[in-house]
Short mmCIF file of C-alpha atoms and ligand atoms in Angstrom, two decimals:
data_model
loop_
_atom_site.label_atom_id
_atom_site.label_comp_id
_atom_site.label_asym_id
_atom_site.label_seq_id
_atom_site.Cartn_x
_atom_site.Cartn_y
_atom_site.Cartn_z
CA MET A 1 14.84 -24.55 -12.33
CA LYS A 2 15.34 -21.08 -13.76
CA LEU A 3 12.88 -18.42 -12.81
CA CYS A 4 12.41 -14.88 -14.28
CA VAL A 5 10.64 -12.25 -12.14
CA ILE A 6 9.64 -9.19 -14.15
CA GLY A 7 9.31 -6.00 -12.10
CA LEU A 8 11.54 -5.63 -9.08
CA GLY A 9 9.35 -3.38 -6.84
CA TYR A 10 7.77 -4.05 -3.49
CA ILE A 11 6.40 -7.44 -4.56
CA GLY A 12 8.78 -8.60 -7.30
CA LEU A 13 12.00 -8.22 -5.39
CA PRO A 14 10.96 -9.98 -2.21
CA THR A 15 9.34 -12.68 -4.34
CA ALA A 16 12.51 -13.10 -6.33
CA ALA A 17 14.56 -13.33 -3.04
CA MET A 18 12.11 -15.88 -1.69
CA PHE A 19 12.88 -18.27 -4.54
CA ALA A 20 16.60 -17.51 -4.57
CA ASN A 21 16.83 -18.34 -0.89
CA ARG A 22 15.22 -21.68 -1.67
CA GLY A 23 17.65 -22.65 -4.29
CA TYR A 24 16.02 -21.44 -7.53
CA ARG A 25 18.18 -19.55 -9.97
CA VAL A 26 16.37 -16.30 -10.31
CA LEU A 27 16.73 -13.52 -12.93
CA GLY A 28 15.15 -10.26 -11.86
CA VAL A 29 14.19 -7.99 -14.75
CA ASP A 30 13.48 -4.27 -14.41
CA VAL A 31 13.39 -1.33 -16.85
CA ASP A 32 15.15 0.90 -14.18
CA ALA A 33 18.89 0.57 -15.08
CA LYS A 34 19.93 2.16 -11.78
CA LYS A 35 17.91 -0.33 -9.75
CA VAL A 36 19.31 -3.24 -11.76
CA GLU A 37 22.81 -1.96 -11.08
CA ARG A 38 22.19 -1.51 -7.34
CA ILE A 39 20.68 -4.96 -7.02
CA ASN A 40 23.69 -6.55 -8.73
CA LYS A 41 25.90 -4.87 -6.14
CA GLY A 42 23.78 -6.11 -3.25
CA LEU A 43 22.12 -2.74 -2.59
CA PHE A 44 18.43 -2.70 -1.90
CA ASP A 45 16.05 0.22 -1.45
CA ILE A 46 13.25 -1.43 0.51
CA GLU A 47 13.32 -0.80 4.22
CA GLU A 48 11.12 -3.15 6.24
CA PRO A 49 11.75 -5.19 9.40
CA GLY A 50 13.86 -8.23 8.45
CA LEU A 51 13.45 -7.68 4.76
CA LEU A 52 16.85 -6.08 4.04
CA ALA A 53 18.63 -9.05 5.75
CA PHE A 54 16.52 -11.46 3.73
CA LEU A 55 17.40 -9.72 0.46
CA ARG A 56 21.10 -9.73 1.41
CA ASP A 57 20.87 -13.47 2.16
CA ALA A 58 19.44 -14.01 -1.29
CA TYR A 59 22.22 -11.96 -2.81
CA ASN A 60 24.83 -13.93 -0.96
CA THR A 61 23.51 -17.24 -2.33
CA GLU A 62 24.54 -15.95 -5.78
CA ASN A 63 21.25 -17.36 -7.04
CA ILE A 64 19.83 -13.95 -7.88
CA ARG A 65 20.92 -11.45 -10.52
CA ALA A 66 19.20 -8.54 -12.16
CA HIS A 67 19.02 -7.55 -15.82
CA HIS A 68 17.04 -5.21 -17.92
CA GLU A 69 16.04 -7.86 -20.44
CA ILE A 70 13.98 -11.10 -20.19
CA GLU A 71 15.94 -14.30 -20.79
CA PRO A 72 14.67 -17.86 -21.51
CA SER A 73 13.49 -19.40 -18.22
CA ASP A 74 11.32 -22.30 -16.97
CA VAL A 75 8.88 -19.92 -15.08
CA PHE A 76 8.08 -16.29 -15.63
CA ILE A 77 6.40 -14.22 -12.83
CA ILE A 78 5.00 -10.82 -13.83
CA CYS A 79 5.07 -8.30 -10.93
CA VAL A 80 4.82 -5.04 -12.83
CA PRO A 81 2.77 -2.01 -11.73
CA THR A 82 -0.82 -1.58 -12.92
CA PRO A 83 -1.76 2.00 -12.26
CA ILE A 84 -4.82 4.06 -13.39
CA ASP A 85 -4.72 6.98 -15.80
CA THR A 86 -6.13 10.41 -15.09
CA ASN A 87 -9.61 9.17 -15.95
CA ASN A 88 -9.40 6.33 -13.49
CA LYS A 89 -9.04 3.78 -16.28
CA PRO A 90 -6.59 0.85 -15.81
CA ASP A 91 -3.20 1.36 -17.45
CA LEU A 92 -2.11 -2.17 -18.54
CA SER A 93 0.81 -1.01 -20.61
CA HIS A 94 3.45 -2.60 -18.28
CA VAL A 95 1.60 -5.95 -18.23
CA LYS A 96 1.26 -5.93 -22.00
CA MET A 97 4.93 -5.10 -22.49
CA ALA A 98 5.95 -7.87 -20.12
CA ALA A 99 3.72 -10.46 -21.83
CA SER A 100 4.98 -9.45 -25.27
CA GLU A 101 8.64 -9.68 -24.13
CA ILE A 102 8.05 -13.10 -22.54
CA SER A 103 6.38 -14.32 -25.72
CA LYS A 104 9.67 -13.77 -27.57
CA VAL A 105 11.56 -16.26 -25.45
CA LEU A 106 8.65 -18.53 -24.33
CA GLU A 107 9.22 -22.26 -24.92
CA ARG A 108 7.18 -25.43 -24.76
CA GLY A 109 6.91 -26.54 -21.07
CA ASN A 110 7.28 -23.09 -19.52
CA MET A 111 4.82 -21.52 -17.07
CA VAL A 112 3.75 -17.88 -16.87
CA ILE A 113 2.30 -16.35 -13.68
CA LEU A 114 0.69 -12.94 -13.47
CA GLU A 115 0.90 -11.57 -9.92
CA SER A 116 0.05 -7.90 -10.77
CA THR A 117 -3.42 -6.75 -9.71
CA VAL A 118 -5.51 -6.50 -12.84
CA PRO A 119 -9.17 -5.97 -14.04
CA PRO A 120 -11.27 -9.14 -14.35
CA GLY A 121 -10.61 -10.94 -17.62
CA THR A 122 -7.07 -9.59 -18.18
CA THR A 123 -5.24 -12.94 -17.85
CA ILE A 124 -7.44 -14.54 -20.52
CA ASN A 125 -8.17 -11.64 -22.81
CA VAL A 126 -4.99 -9.64 -22.66
CA VAL A 127 -2.06 -11.71 -21.40
CA LEU A 128 -2.90 -15.02 -23.03
CA PRO A 129 -3.24 -13.73 -26.63
CA LEU A 130 0.04 -11.77 -26.31
CA LEU A 131 1.87 -14.86 -25.03
CA GLU A 132 0.49 -17.02 -27.88
CA LYS A 133 1.90 -14.59 -30.52
CA ASN A 134 4.87 -16.92 -30.93
CA GLY A 135 2.66 -19.76 -32.11
CA LEU A 136 2.53 -21.79 -28.90
CA THR A 137 -0.88 -22.67 -27.33
CA ALA A 138 -1.61 -21.74 -23.71
CA GLY A 139 -2.72 -24.75 -21.73
CA ASP A 140 -1.21 -27.23 -24.22
CA ASP A 141 2.34 -25.85 -24.72
CA PHE A 142 2.72 -23.72 -21.63
CA GLU A 143 0.86 -23.15 -18.31
CA LEU A 144 -0.69 -19.79 -17.37
CA CYS A 145 -2.00 -18.64 -13.99
CA HIS A 146 -3.12 -15.46 -12.21
CA CYS A 147 -1.78 -15.50 -8.64
CA PRO A 148 -2.63 -12.15 -7.09
CA GLU A 149 -0.16 -10.80 -4.56
CA ARG A 150 -1.92 -10.00 -1.27
CA VAL A 151 0.78 -8.84 1.08
CA MET A 152 0.63 -5.74 3.24
CA PRO A 153 3.44 -3.28 2.84
CA GLY A 154 5.20 -3.20 6.24
CA LYS A 155 4.73 -6.95 6.69
CA ILE A 156 5.87 -8.21 3.31
CA LEU A 157 8.12 -10.94 4.41
CA LYS A 158 5.77 -12.41 7.00
CA GLU A 159 2.70 -12.18 4.74
CA LEU A 160 4.49 -13.71 1.72
CA GLU A 161 4.97 -16.86 3.72
CA GLU A 162 1.90 -16.92 5.93
CA ASN A 163 -0.95 -15.57 3.75
CA HIS A 164 -3.20 -17.96 1.82
CA ARG A 165 -2.76 -17.75 -1.89
CA ILE A 166 -5.13 -18.04 -4.81
CA ILE A 167 -3.95 -19.71 -8.01
CA GLY A 168 -6.24 -18.92 -10.96
CA GLY A 169 -5.02 -21.36 -13.66
CA ILE A 170 -6.41 -21.51 -17.22
CA ASN A 171 -6.65 -25.35 -16.85
CA GLU A 172 -6.13 -27.99 -14.21
CA LYS A 173 -2.49 -28.50 -15.21
CA SER A 174 -1.77 -24.81 -14.83
CA CYS A 175 -3.44 -24.84 -11.31
CA GLU A 176 -1.46 -27.84 -10.13
CA ARG A 177 1.90 -26.59 -11.46
CA GLY A 178 1.25 -23.13 -10.01
CA LYS A 179 0.33 -24.62 -6.69
CA GLY A 180 3.49 -26.76 -6.73
CA LEU A 181 5.67 -23.65 -7.32
CA TYR A 182 4.11 -21.57 -4.45
CA THR A 183 4.26 -24.56 -2.06
CA THR A 184 8.04 -23.81 -2.09
CA PHE A 185 7.54 -20.99 0.47
CA VAL A 186 3.83 -20.44 1.25
CA ARG A 187 2.82 -21.85 4.59
CA GLY A 188 -0.79 -20.71 4.26
CA LYS A 189 -3.47 -22.53 2.26
CA ILE A 190 -3.24 -22.50 -1.56
CA TYR A 191 -6.67 -22.42 -3.28
CA THR A 192 -7.04 -23.13 -6.99
CA THR A 193 -9.66 -21.55 -9.24
CA ASP A 194 -10.00 -19.96 -12.72
CA PRO A 195 -8.06 -16.72 -13.56
CA THR A 196 -11.11 -14.39 -13.60
CA THR A 197 -12.28 -15.51 -10.16
CA ALA A 198 -8.75 -14.97 -8.85
CA GLU A 199 -8.57 -11.45 -10.34
CA PHE A 200 -12.04 -10.53 -9.06
CA THR A 201 -11.33 -11.89 -5.58
CA LYS A 202 -8.21 -9.71 -5.16
CA LEU A 203 -10.18 -6.64 -6.31
CA ALA A 204 -13.07 -7.53 -4.03
CA GLU A 205 -10.64 -7.64 -1.03
CA ASN A 206 -9.17 -4.20 -1.59
CA THR A 207 -12.61 -2.70 -2.50
CA PHE A 208 -14.10 -4.16 0.68
CA ARG A 209 -11.44 -2.32 2.67
CA ASP A 210 -11.82 0.98 0.76
CA VAL A 211 -15.58 1.02 1.04
CA ASN A 212 -15.47 0.08 4.78
CA ILE A 213 -12.91 2.93 5.45
CA ALA A 214 -15.27 5.30 3.61
CA LEU A 215 -18.08 4.30 5.93
CA ALA A 216 -15.81 4.95 8.93
CA ASN A 217 -14.88 8.35 7.52
CA GLU A 218 -18.49 9.27 6.82
CA LEU A 219 -19.46 8.27 10.37
CA ALA A 220 -16.54 10.34 11.75
CA LYS A 221 -17.89 13.45 9.95
CA LEU A 222 -21.45 12.71 11.13
CA CYS A 223 -20.12 12.40 14.74
CA GLU A 224 -18.63 15.88 14.49
CA ILE A 225 -21.99 17.23 13.36
CA HIS A 226 -23.88 15.38 16.13
CA GLY A 227 -21.40 16.46 18.82
CA THR A 228 -20.13 13.04 19.67
CA ASN A 229 -16.93 11.00 19.23
CA ILE A 230 -16.39 8.35 16.48
CA TRP A 231 -13.62 6.68 18.55
CA ASN A 232 -15.97 6.02 21.40
CA VAL A 233 -18.83 5.06 19.03
CA ARG A 234 -16.49 2.72 17.14
CA GLU A 235 -15.26 1.00 20.37
CA LEU A 236 -18.82 0.38 21.58
CA ALA A 237 -20.18 -0.69 18.19
CA ASN A 238 -17.26 -3.01 17.42
CA ASP A 239 -18.08 -4.87 20.63
CA HIS A 240 -21.15 -6.21 18.76
CA PRO A 241 -20.40 -9.67 17.26
CA ARG A 242 -21.25 -8.63 13.73
CA VAL A 243 -19.93 -5.08 13.51
CA ASN A 244 -16.42 -4.05 12.40
CA ILE A 245 -16.21 -0.33 11.78
CA HIS A 246 -12.81 0.46 10.25
CA ILE A 247 -10.50 3.23 11.31
CA PRO A 248 -11.30 6.80 10.21
CA GLY A 249 -8.44 9.10 9.11
CA PRO A 250 -7.20 11.76 6.78
CA GLY A 251 -7.78 9.64 3.69
CA VAL A 252 -6.69 6.43 1.98
CA GLY A 253 -3.22 6.32 0.47
CA GLY A 254 -0.79 3.75 -0.87
CA HIS A 255 -0.67 2.19 -4.36
CA CYS A 256 -3.55 -0.31 -3.88
CA LEU A 257 -6.72 0.89 -2.27
CA PRO A 258 -6.96 4.22 -4.17
CA VAL A 259 -6.40 2.36 -7.48
CA ASP A 260 -7.80 -1.14 -7.43
CA PRO A 261 -11.59 -0.33 -6.90
CA TRP A 262 -11.42 1.43 -10.27
CA PHE A 263 -10.59 -1.93 -11.94
CA LEU A 264 -14.04 -3.17 -11.05
CA VAL A 265 -16.18 -0.20 -12.17
CA ASP A 266 -16.54 1.79 -15.40
CA GLY A 267 -17.90 5.23 -14.61
CA ASP A 268 -18.52 7.31 -11.61
CA THR A 269 -21.82 6.00 -10.32
CA GLY A 270 -22.56 3.50 -7.57
CA LEU A 271 -21.28 2.66 -4.17
CA ILE A 272 -17.63 2.01 -5.11
CA PRO A 273 -16.87 5.36 -6.81
CA LYS A 274 -18.81 7.10 -3.94
CA ALA A 275 -16.57 5.44 -1.39
CA ARG A 276 -13.54 6.68 -3.38
CA GLU A 277 -14.97 10.15 -3.31
CA VAL A 278 -15.58 10.02 0.46
CA ASN A 279 -11.98 8.87 1.07
CA GLU A 280 -10.48 11.40 -1.26
CA GLY A 281 -12.58 14.10 0.35
CA MET A 282 -11.18 13.53 3.85
CA ILE A 283 -8.11 15.60 3.08
CA LYS A 284 -10.32 18.60 2.31
CA HIS A 285 -12.06 17.97 5.61
CA VAL A 286 -8.69 18.08 7.43
CA GLU A 287 -7.73 21.24 5.53
CA ASN A 288 -10.97 22.90 6.75
CA ILE A 289 -10.25 22.03 10.34
CA ILE A 290 -6.74 23.45 10.00
CA ARG A 291 -7.98 26.70 8.32
CA GLN A 292 -10.61 27.18 11.04
CA ASN A 293 -7.94 26.98 13.76
CA THR A 294 -4.84 28.60 12.31
CA PRO A 295 -4.07 32.30 11.83
CA LYS A 296 -3.69 33.50 8.24
CA ASP A 297 -0.16 32.80 6.94
CA GLY A 298 0.51 30.79 10.08
CA LYS A 299 3.04 27.98 10.45
CA VAL A 300 1.57 24.50 10.17
CA VAL A 301 3.65 21.44 11.05
CA LEU A 302 2.51 18.16 9.54
CA LEU A 303 3.71 15.02 11.41
CA GLY A 304 3.98 12.07 9.03
CA ALA A 305 4.51 12.16 5.24
CA THR A 306 3.96 8.45 4.45
CA TYR A 307 0.65 6.86 3.51
CA LYS A 308 0.42 4.93 6.80
CA ALA A 309 2.32 4.22 10.00
CA ASP A 310 5.79 2.72 10.33
CA THR A 311 6.64 2.62 6.61
CA GLU A 312 8.75 4.81 4.37
CA ASP A 313 6.23 4.50 1.48
CA VAL A 314 4.91 7.92 0.42
CA ARG A 315 2.88 6.83 -2.62
CA ASN A 316 -0.58 8.61 -2.78
CA SER A 317 -0.05 9.87 0.75
CA PRO A 318 -2.83 12.12 2.09
CA THR A 319 -0.06 14.50 3.49
CA ASP A 320 1.12 15.10 -0.06
CA LYS A 321 -2.27 16.42 -1.10
CA LEU A 322 -2.67 18.48 2.06
CA VAL A 323 0.58 20.27 1.39
CA GLU A 324 -0.86 21.37 -1.98
CA TYR A 325 -4.10 22.65 -0.36
CA LEU A 326 -2.21 24.57 2.31
CA CYS A 327 0.02 26.55 -0.15
CA ASP A 328 -0.93 29.87 1.48
CA PHE A 329 0.44 28.68 4.84
CA GLU A 330 4.00 28.15 5.96
CA VAL A 331 3.94 24.32 5.95
CA THR A 332 6.76 22.12 7.40
CA LEU A 333 6.88 18.30 7.28
CA HIS A 334 8.41 15.86 9.69
CA ASP A 335 8.68 12.14 9.17
CA PRO A 336 11.21 9.85 10.90
CA TYR A 337 10.89 7.31 8.01
CA VAL A 338 11.44 9.70 5.11
CA LYS A 339 15.01 11.02 4.62
CA GLU A 340 13.87 14.39 3.31
CA TYR A 341 11.87 15.13 6.48
CA ASP A 342 13.63 13.22 9.21
CA GLY A 343 15.12 16.31 10.89
CA ASP A 344 14.88 16.99 14.65
CA LEU A 345 11.28 16.89 15.76
CA GLU A 346 11.65 19.67 18.30
CA GLU A 347 13.30 21.98 15.85
CA THR A 348 10.57 21.32 13.34
CA VAL A 349 7.67 22.23 15.74
CA CYS A 350 9.46 25.39 16.87
CA LYS A 351 7.24 28.50 16.45
CA ALA A 352 4.43 26.42 14.93
CA ASP A 353 0.86 27.80 15.24
CA THR A 354 -0.65 24.39 14.58
CA VAL A 355 0.73 20.84 14.67
CA VAL A 356 -1.19 18.14 12.77
CA LEU A 357 -0.68 14.45 13.38
CA MET A 358 -1.16 12.90 9.98
CA VAL A 359 0.42 9.41 10.50
CA ASP A 360 0.49 7.45 13.74
CA HIS A 361 4.17 6.38 13.49
CA ARG A 362 5.24 4.82 16.74
CA GLU A 363 7.77 7.66 17.31
CA TYR A 364 4.92 10.17 17.74
CA VAL A 365 2.86 8.25 20.34
CA ASN A 366 5.11 9.15 23.19
CA MET A 367 5.69 12.83 22.43
CA VAL A 368 5.66 14.92 25.67
CA PRO A 369 2.88 17.50 25.31
CA ALA A 370 4.49 20.14 27.63
CA ASP A 371 7.79 19.97 25.73
CA ILE A 372 6.17 20.43 22.32
CA LEU A 373 3.76 23.16 23.48
CA GLU A 374 6.65 25.12 25.00
CA LEU A 375 8.34 25.31 21.60
CA MET A 376 5.24 26.21 19.61
CA LYS A 377 3.97 29.72 19.09
CA GLY A 378 0.30 28.61 19.11
CA ASN A 379 -1.31 25.71 20.93
CA VAL A 380 -3.42 24.02 18.27
CA VAL A 381 -2.87 20.27 18.04
CA ILE A 382 -4.95 18.38 15.45
CA ASP A 383 -4.95 14.58 15.73
CA THR A 384 -6.34 12.81 12.61
CA ARG A 385 -5.59 9.30 13.87
CA ASN A 386 -6.53 9.22 17.55
CA CYS A 387 -2.88 8.78 18.31
CA PHE A 388 -2.45 11.15 21.21
CA ASP A 389 -3.82 11.17 24.76
CA ALA A 390 -6.44 13.98 24.67
CA THR A 391 -6.43 14.63 28.38
CA GLU A 392 -2.65 14.85 28.63
CA TRP A 393 -2.49 17.38 25.73
CA ARG A 394 -5.40 19.46 27.11
CA GLU A 395 -3.93 19.48 30.61
CA ALA A 396 -0.65 20.68 29.13
CA GLY A 397 -2.55 23.62 27.58
CA ALA A 398 -3.22 22.44 23.97
CA LYS A 399 -6.30 23.17 22.02
CA TYR A 400 -6.53 19.56 21.11
CA ILE A 401 -8.81 18.69 18.19
CA LEU A 402 -9.59 15.09 17.30
CA LEU A 403 -10.84 14.10 13.86
CA GLY A 404 -14.34 12.64 14.25
CA ALA A 405 -14.98 14.15 17.66
CA CYS A 406 -16.22 17.50 18.73
CA GLU A 407 -13.71 19.32 20.87
CA THR A 408 -15.47 18.99 24.15
CA SER A 409 -16.74 15.40 23.96
CA PHE A 410 -15.32 12.78 26.24
CA ASN A 411 -12.51 10.83 24.76
CA SER A 412 -12.00 7.32 26.01
CA LYS A 413 -8.22 7.31 25.66
N1 LIG B 1 -6.60 3.02 6.35
C1 LIG B 1 -7.55 3.74 7.05
N2 LIG B 1 -8.42 3.03 7.85
C2 LIG B 1 -8.32 1.68 7.98
C3 LIG B 1 -7.28 0.97 7.28
C4 LIG B 1 -6.50 1.69 6.52
O1 LIG B 1 -7.71 4.96 6.88
O2 LIG B 1 -9.15 1.13 8.87
C5 LIG B 1 -5.76 3.73 5.40
C6 LIG B 1 -4.24 3.69 5.74
O3 LIG B 1 -3.88 4.69 6.63
C7 LIG B 1 -3.63 3.88 4.31
C8 LIG B 1 -4.66 3.16 3.36
O4 LIG B 1 -5.85 3.06 4.15
O5 LIG B 1 -3.53 5.21 4.04
C9 LIG B 1 -4.25 1.80 2.95
O6 LIG B 1 -3.66 1.01 3.92
P1 LIG B 1 -3.96 -0.47 4.24
O7 LIG B 1 -3.19 -0.86 5.41
O8 LIG B 1 -5.45 -0.68 4.39
O9 LIG B 1 -3.61 -1.29 2.89
P2 LIG B 1 -2.30 -1.33 1.93
O10 LIG B 1 -2.60 -0.50 0.77
O11 LIG B 1 -1.05 -1.13 2.67
O12 LIG B 1 -2.37 -2.87 1.51
C10 LIG B 1 -3.58 -3.41 0.92
C11 LIG B 1 -3.89 -4.72 1.66
N3 LIG B 1 -5.22 -5.18 1.29
C12 LIG B 1 -6.09 -5.60 2.20
O13 LIG B 1 -5.92 -5.59 3.40
C13 LIG B 1 -7.43 -6.08 1.76
C14 LIG B 1 -2.86 -5.78 1.22
O14 LIG B 1 -3.22 -7.06 1.79
C15 LIG B 1 -2.78 -5.83 -0.27
O15 LIG B 1 -1.86 -6.88 -0.70
C16 LIG B 1 -2.35 -4.53 -0.78
O16 LIG B 1 -3.39 -3.62 -0.45
C17 LIG B 1 -2.13 -4.66 -2.29
O17 LIG B 1 -0.95 -4.76 -2.70
O18 LIG B 1 -3.11 -4.81 -3.08
#
């Protein structure tokens, strides 16, 4: 069986490797010539626990090769990016391009699977007509499914195998054939449904998370106003059997949650855009805390440049935005996972007026307060993730400020 995976990013490449390691002959297709060249030499740019070894295993099977053009195959899996434009409208150009290219080589008996996250109706109204341009009929001549990817960056390998999958097929035959393919490596349940339900479900999941994080962030700001501590409130409230307050922080980054909710809504009104606004606004809130506590032109050190902990992924990272907002300060970044900023931590904090914990990488949890404070010029330490031990830092002489808590309130940690 020959499989063609289009788009060799965070999802496409591990998926291609998954099939290659199980004996399929896989052609990975990407428009990035450098990436294609590197993959064909066994060089991979994704750093995650276990993933690199898994990709190398796939390379060593000789079942996987990369190319910049689609070739005739039995199955085509589309894993291309689906960003939003500057007006928050979905940009489906990569999906359309992939479907048009597949159409040129599509044969009777093939199957096409769309994994990219897309607005409801895309599989049927956008992808299907483009595939049929060569005269074949979807459902009769070839199978078509939407099977949304649902893995968490940082746990890609584990979640590819363990997560449940949804196969949205255009007819029963598509559902059954799609299910058969994913049974190759998925150990979770495989549900079958129609494409639009599958598309909507994926968007509902990420929107659920984004809206819930917005609630946590809103509560955090209210706690500051009311002189209490969101981290204590959260702990107590989440002990209730039907409450699950998410984790507040400096904003929502990555390539999914800041984007996908816009696939469900058209316009700026309603709960979903409001949640986006709240989450985007958190970085301004952090900026204000820094400004209130740092001398003019002072040195601000930001710990963590990625969009979340223990990953090297910097896409839509809140830290990026903050750097823009703090252009009148001397800003220095540190991040053990990002080559550009992985210098010596102690050298980086030297002479800092303010140190801001932006990402709770495991390397930061055990920083020794006295050692850091001795190197700093000032003593302001702002923790946006409740990563540090407040008492330890205060006892060492820090002016420790926790996002979502007034400075003097009791911190449970
Ligand atoms: N965040 C918070 N508070 C929280 C949880 C997250 O502030 O309680 C922030 C993180 O710091 C980060 C951002 O949200 O900046 C997004 O991180 P995440 O861990 O929530 O999600 P992603 O973007 O890494 O992955 C999500 C996942 N979706 C869900 O959990 C519903 C993943 O399963 C999807 O496959 C992925 O989006 C995707 O590709 O769509």
